[in-house]
PDB file of N, CA and C in Angstrom:
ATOM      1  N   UNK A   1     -27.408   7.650   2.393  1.00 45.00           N
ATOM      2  CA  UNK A   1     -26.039   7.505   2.800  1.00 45.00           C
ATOM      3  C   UNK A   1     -25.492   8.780   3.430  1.00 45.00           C
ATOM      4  N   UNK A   2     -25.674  10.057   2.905  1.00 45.00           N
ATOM      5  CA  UNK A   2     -25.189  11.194   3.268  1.00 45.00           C
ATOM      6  C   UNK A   2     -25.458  11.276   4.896  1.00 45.00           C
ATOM      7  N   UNK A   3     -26.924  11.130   5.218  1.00 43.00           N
ATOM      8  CA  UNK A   3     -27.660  11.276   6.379  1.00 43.00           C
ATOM      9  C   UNK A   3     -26.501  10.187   7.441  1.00 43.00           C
ATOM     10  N   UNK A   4     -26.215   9.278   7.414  1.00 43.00           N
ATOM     11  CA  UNK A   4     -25.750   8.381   8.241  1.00 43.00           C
ATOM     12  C   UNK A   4     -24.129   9.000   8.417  1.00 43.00           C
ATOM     13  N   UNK A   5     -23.421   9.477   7.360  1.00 40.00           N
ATOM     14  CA  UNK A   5     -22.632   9.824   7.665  1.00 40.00           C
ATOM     15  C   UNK A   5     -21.994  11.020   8.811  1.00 40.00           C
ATOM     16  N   UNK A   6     -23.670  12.066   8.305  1.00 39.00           N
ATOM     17  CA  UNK A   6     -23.697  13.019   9.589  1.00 39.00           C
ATOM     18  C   UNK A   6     -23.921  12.623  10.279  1.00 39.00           C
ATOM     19  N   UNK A   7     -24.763  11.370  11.040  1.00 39.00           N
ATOM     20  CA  UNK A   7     -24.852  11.160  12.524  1.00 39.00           C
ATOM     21  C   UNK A   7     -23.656  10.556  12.977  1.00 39.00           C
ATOM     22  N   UNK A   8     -22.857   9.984  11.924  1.00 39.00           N
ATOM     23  CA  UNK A   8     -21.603   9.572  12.922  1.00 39.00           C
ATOM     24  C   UNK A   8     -20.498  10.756  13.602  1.00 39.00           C
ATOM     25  N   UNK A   9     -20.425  11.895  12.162  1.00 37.00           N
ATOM     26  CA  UNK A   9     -19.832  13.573  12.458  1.00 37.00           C
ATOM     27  C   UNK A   9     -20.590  13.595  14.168  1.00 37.00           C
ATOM     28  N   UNK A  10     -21.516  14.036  14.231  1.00 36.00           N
ATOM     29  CA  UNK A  10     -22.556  14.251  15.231  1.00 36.00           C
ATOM     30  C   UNK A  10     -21.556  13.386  16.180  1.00 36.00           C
ATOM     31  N   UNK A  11     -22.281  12.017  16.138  1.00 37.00           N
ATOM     32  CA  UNK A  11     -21.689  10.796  17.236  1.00 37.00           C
ATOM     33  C   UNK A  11     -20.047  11.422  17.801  1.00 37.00           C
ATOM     34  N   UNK A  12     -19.480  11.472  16.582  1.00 43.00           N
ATOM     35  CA  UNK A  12     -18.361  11.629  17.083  1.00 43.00           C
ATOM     36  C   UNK A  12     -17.692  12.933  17.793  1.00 43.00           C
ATOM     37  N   UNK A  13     -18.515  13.927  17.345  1.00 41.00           N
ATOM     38  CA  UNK A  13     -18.023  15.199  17.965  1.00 41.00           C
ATOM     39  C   UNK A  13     -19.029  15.613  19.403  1.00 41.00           C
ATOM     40  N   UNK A  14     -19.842  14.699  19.479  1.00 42.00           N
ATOM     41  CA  UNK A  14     -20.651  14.862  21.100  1.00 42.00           C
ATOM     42  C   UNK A  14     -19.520  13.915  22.071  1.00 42.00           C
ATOM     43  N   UNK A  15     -19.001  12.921  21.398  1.00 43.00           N
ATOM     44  CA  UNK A  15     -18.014  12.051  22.466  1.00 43.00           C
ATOM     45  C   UNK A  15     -16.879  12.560  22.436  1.00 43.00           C
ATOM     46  N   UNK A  16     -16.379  13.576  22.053  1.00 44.00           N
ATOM     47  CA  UNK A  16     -14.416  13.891  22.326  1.00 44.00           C
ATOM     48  C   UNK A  16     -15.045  14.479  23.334  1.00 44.00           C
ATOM     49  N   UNK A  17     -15.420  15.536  23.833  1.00 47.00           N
ATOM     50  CA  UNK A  17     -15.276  16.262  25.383  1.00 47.00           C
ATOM     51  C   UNK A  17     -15.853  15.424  26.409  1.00 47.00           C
ATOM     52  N   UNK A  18     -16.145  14.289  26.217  1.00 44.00           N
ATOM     53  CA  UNK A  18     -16.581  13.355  27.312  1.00 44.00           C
ATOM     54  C   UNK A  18     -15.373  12.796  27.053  1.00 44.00           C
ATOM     55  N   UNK A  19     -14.621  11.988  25.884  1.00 54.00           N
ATOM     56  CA  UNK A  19     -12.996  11.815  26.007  1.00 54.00           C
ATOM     57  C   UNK A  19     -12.204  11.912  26.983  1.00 54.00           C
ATOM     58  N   UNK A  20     -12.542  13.591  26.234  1.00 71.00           N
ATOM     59  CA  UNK A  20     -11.414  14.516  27.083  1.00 71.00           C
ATOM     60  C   UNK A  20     -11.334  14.541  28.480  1.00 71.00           C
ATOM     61  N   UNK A  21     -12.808  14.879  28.998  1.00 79.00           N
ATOM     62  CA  UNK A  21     -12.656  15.342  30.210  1.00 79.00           C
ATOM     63  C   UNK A  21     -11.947  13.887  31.237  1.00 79.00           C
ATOM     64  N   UNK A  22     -12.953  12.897  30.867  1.00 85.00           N
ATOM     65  CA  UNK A  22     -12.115  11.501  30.910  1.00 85.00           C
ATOM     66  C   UNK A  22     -10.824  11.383  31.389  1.00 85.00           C
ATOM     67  N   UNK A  23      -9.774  12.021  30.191  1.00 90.00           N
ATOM     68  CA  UNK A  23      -8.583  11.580  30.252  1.00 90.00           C
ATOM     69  C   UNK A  23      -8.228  12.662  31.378  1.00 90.00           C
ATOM     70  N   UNK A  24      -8.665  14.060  31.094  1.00 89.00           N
ATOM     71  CA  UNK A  24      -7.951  15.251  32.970  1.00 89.00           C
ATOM     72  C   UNK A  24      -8.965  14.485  34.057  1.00 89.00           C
ATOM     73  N   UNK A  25      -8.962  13.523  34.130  1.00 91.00           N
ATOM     74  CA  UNK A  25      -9.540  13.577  35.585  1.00 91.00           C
ATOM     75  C   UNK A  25      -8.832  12.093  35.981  1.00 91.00           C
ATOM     76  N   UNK A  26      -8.543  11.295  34.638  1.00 94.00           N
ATOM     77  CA  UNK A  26      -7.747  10.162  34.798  1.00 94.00           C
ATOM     78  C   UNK A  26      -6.383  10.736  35.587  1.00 94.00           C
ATOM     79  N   UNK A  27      -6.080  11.318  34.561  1.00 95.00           N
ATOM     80  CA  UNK A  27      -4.386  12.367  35.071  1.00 95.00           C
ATOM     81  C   UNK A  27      -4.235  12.958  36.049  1.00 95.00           C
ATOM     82  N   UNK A  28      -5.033  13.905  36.742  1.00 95.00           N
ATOM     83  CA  UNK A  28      -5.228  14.546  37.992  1.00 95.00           C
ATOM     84  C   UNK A  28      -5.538  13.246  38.836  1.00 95.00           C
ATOM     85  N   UNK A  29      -6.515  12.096  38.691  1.00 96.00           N
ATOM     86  CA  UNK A  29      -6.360  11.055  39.793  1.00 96.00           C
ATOM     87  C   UNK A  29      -5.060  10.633  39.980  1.00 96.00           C
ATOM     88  N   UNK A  30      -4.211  10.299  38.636  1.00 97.00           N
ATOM     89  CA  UNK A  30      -3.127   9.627  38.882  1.00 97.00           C
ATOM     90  C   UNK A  30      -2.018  10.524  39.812  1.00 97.00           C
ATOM     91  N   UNK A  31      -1.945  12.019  39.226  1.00 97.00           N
ATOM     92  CA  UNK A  31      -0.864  12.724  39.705  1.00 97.00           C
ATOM     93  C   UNK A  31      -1.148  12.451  41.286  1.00 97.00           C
ATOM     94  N   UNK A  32      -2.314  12.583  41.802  1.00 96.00           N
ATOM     95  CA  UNK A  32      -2.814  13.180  42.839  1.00 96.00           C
ATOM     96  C   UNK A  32      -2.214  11.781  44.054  1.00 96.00           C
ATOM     97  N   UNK A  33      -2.473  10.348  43.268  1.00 97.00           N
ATOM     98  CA  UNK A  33      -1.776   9.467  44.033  1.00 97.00           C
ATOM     99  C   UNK A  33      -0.538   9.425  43.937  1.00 97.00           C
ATOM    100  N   UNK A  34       0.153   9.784  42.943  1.00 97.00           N
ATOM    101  CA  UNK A  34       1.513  10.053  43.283  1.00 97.00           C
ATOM    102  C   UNK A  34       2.185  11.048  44.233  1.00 97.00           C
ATOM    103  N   UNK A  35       1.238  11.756  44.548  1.00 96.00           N
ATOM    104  CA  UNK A  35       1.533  13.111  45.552  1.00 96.00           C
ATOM    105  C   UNK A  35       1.231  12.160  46.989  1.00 96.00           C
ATOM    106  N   UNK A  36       0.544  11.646  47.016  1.00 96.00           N
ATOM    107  CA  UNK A  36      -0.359  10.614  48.142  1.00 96.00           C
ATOM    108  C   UNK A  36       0.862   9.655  48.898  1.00 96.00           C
ATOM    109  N   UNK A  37       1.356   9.558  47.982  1.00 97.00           N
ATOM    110  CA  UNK A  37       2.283   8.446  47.951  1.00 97.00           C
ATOM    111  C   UNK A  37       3.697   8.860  48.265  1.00 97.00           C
ATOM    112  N   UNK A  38       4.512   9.737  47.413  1.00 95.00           N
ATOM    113  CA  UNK A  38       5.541  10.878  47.714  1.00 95.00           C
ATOM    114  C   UNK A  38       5.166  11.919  47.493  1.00 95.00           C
ATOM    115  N   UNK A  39       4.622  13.169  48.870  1.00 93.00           N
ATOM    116  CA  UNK A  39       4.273  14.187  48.778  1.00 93.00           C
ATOM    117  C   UNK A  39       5.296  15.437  48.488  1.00 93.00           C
ATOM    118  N   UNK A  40       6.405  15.001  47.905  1.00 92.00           N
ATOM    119  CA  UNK A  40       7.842  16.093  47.594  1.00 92.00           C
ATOM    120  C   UNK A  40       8.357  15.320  46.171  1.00 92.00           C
ATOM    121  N   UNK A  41       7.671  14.510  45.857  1.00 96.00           N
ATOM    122  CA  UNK A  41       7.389  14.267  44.154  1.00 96.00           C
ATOM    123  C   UNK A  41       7.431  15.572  43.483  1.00 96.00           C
ATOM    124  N   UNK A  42       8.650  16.556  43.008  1.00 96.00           N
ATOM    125  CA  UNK A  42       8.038  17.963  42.552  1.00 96.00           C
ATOM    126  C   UNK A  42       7.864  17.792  41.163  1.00 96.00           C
ATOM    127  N   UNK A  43       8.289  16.855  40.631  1.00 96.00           N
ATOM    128  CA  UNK A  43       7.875  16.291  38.910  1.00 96.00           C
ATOM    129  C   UNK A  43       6.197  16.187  39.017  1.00 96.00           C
ATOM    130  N   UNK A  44       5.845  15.245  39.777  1.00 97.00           N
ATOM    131  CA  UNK A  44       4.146  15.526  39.923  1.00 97.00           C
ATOM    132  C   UNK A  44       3.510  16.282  39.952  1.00 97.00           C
ATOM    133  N   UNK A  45       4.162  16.975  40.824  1.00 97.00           N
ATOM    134  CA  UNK A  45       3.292  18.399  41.554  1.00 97.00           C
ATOM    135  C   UNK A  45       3.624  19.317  40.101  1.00 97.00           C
ATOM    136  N   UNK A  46       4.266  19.437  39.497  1.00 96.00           N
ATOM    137  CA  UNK A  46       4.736  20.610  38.536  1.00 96.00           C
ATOM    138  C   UNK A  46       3.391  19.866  37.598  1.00 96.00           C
ATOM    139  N   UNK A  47       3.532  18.924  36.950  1.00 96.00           N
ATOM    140  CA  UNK A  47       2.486  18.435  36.259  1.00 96.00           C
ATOM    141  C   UNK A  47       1.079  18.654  36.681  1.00 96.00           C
ATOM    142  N   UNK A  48       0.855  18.396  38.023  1.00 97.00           N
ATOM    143  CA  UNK A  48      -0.658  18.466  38.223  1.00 97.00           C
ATOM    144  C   UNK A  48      -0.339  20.248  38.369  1.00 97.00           C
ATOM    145  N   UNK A  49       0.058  20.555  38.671  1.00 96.00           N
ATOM    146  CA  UNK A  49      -0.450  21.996  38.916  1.00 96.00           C
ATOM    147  C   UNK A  49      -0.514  22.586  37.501  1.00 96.00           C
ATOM    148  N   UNK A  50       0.253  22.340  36.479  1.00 95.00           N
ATOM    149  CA  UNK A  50       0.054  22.703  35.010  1.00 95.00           C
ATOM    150  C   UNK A  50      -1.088  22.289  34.549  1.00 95.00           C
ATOM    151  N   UNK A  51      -1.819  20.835  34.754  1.00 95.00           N
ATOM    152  CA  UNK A  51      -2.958  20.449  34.307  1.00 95.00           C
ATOM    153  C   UNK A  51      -4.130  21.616  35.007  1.00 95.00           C
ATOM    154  N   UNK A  52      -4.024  21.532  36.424  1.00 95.00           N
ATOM    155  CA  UNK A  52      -4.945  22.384  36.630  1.00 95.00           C
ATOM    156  C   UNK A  52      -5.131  23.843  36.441  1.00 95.00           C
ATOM    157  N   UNK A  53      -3.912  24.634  35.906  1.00 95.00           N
ATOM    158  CA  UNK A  53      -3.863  25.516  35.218  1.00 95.00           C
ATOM    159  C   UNK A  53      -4.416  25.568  33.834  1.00 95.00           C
ATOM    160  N   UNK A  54      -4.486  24.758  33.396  1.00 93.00           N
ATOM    161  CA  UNK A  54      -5.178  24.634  31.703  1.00 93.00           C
ATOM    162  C   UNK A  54      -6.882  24.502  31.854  1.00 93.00           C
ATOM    163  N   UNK A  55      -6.742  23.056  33.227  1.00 92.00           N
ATOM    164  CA  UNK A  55      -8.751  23.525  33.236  1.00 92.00           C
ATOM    165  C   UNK A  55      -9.230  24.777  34.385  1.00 92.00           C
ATOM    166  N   UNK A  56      -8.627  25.878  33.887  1.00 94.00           N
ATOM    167  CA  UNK A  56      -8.700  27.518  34.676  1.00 94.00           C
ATOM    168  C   UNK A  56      -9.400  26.925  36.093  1.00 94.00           C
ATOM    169  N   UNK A  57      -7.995  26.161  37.163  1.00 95.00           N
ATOM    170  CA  UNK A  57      -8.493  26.031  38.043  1.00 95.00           C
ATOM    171  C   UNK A  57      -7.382  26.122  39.140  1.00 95.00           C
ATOM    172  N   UNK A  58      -7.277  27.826  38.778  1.00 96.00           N
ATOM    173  CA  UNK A  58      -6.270  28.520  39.448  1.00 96.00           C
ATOM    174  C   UNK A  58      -5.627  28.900  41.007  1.00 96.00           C
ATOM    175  N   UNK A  59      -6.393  28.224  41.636  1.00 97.00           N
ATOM    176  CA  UNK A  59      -6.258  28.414  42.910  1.00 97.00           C
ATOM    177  C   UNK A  59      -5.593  27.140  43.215  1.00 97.00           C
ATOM    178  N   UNK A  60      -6.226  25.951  42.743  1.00 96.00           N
ATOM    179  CA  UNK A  60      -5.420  24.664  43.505  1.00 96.00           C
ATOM    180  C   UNK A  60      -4.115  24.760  42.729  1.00 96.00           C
ATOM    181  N   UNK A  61      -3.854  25.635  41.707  1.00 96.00           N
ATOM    182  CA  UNK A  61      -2.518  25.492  40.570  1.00 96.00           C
ATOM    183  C   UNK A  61      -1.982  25.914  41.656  1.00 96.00           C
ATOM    184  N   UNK A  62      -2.207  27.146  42.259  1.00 97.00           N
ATOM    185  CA  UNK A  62      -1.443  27.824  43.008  1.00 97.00           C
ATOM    186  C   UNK A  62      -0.859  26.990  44.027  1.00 97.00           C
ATOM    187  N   UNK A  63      -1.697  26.675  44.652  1.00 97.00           N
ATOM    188  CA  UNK A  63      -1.424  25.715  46.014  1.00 97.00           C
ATOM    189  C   UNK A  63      -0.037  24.642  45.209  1.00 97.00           C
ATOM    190  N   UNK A  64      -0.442  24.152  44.391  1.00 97.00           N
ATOM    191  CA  UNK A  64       0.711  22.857  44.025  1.00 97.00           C
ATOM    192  C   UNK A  64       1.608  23.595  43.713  1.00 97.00           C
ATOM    193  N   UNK A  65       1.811  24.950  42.887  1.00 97.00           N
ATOM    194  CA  UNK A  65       3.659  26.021  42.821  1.00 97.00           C
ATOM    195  C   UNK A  65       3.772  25.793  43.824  1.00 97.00           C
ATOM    196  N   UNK A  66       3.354  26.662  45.030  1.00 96.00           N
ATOM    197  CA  UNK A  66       3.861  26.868  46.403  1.00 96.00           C
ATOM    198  C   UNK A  66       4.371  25.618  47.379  1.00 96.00           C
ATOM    199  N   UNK A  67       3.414  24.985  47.132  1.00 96.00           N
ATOM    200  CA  UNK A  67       4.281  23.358  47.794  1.00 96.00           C
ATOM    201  C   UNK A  67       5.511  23.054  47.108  1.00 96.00           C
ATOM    202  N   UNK A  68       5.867  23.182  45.778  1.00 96.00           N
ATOM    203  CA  UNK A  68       6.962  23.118  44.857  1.00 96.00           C
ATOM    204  C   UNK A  68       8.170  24.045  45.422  1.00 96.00           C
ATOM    205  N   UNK A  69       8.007  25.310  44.967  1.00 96.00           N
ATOM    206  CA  UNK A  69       8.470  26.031  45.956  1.00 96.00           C
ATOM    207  C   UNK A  69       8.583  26.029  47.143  1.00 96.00           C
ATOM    208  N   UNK A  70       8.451  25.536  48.041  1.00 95.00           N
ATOM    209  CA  UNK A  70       8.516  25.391  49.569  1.00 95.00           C
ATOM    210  C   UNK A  70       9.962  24.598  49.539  1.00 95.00           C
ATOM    211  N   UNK A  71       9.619  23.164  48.213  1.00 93.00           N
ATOM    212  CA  UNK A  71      10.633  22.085  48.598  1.00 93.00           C
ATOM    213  C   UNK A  71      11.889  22.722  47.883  1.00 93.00           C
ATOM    214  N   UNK A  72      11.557  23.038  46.609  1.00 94.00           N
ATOM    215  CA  UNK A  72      12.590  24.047  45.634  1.00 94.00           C
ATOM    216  C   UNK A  72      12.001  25.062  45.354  1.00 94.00           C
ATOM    217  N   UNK A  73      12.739  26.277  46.119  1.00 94.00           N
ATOM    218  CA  UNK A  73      13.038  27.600  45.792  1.00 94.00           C
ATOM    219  C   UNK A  73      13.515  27.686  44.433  1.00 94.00           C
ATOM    220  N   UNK A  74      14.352  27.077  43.581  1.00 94.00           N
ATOM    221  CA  UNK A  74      14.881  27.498  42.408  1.00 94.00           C
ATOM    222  C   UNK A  74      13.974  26.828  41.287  1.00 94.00           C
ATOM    223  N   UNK A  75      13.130  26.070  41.564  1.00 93.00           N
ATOM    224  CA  UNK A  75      12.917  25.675  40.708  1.00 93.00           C
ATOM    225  C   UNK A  75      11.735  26.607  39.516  1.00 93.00           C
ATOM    226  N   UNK A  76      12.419  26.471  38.611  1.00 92.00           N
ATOM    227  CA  UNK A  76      11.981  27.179  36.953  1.00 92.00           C
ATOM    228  C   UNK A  76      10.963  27.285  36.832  1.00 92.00           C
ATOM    229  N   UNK A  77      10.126  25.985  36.655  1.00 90.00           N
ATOM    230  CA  UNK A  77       8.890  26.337  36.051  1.00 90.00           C
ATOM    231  C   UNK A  77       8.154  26.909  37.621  1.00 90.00           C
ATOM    232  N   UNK A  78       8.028  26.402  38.668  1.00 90.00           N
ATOM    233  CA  UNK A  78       7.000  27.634  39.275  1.00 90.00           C
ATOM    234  C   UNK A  78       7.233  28.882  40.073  1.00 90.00           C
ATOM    235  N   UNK A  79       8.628  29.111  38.958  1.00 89.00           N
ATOM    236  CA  UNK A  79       8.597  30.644  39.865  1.00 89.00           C
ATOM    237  C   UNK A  79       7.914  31.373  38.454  1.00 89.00           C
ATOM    238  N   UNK A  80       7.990  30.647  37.552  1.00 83.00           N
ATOM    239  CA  UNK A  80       7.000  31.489  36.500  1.00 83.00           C
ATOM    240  C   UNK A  80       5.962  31.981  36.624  1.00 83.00           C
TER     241      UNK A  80
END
């Protein structure tokens, strides 16, 4: 019994980062058609550029502030 229980530990901790990655690439597809769709969406753009800031993928973050900024200068979160 013990033995079966570790392969599910196992089972289960080899499948969250396949989860995970899952769900940022679900989210980045979705944001990304919402940008597709209304490209001055700055609620989107603030979101995807935060997501891609978390998977250290700092250059396209950048790109989505600056489009943010372009449309709003004042806006808070990416003059941070």
């Amino acid at each position: 019994m013990a033995r079966k229980s570790e392969a599910k530990r196992t089972d289960i901790s080899h499948s969250r980062p396949i989860d995970t990655s899952t769900t940022w690439i679900r989210r980045i597809d979705e944001l990304q058609y919402r940008l597709t769709v209304c490209p001055t969406d700055i609620s989107s753009r603030c979101q995807l550029a935060m997501v891609l800031e978390r998977l250290a993928q700092h250059e396209d973050a950048l790109f989505n502030w600056k489009a943010v900024l372009a449309c709003d200068p004042n806006n808070l979160n990416a003059r941070e």
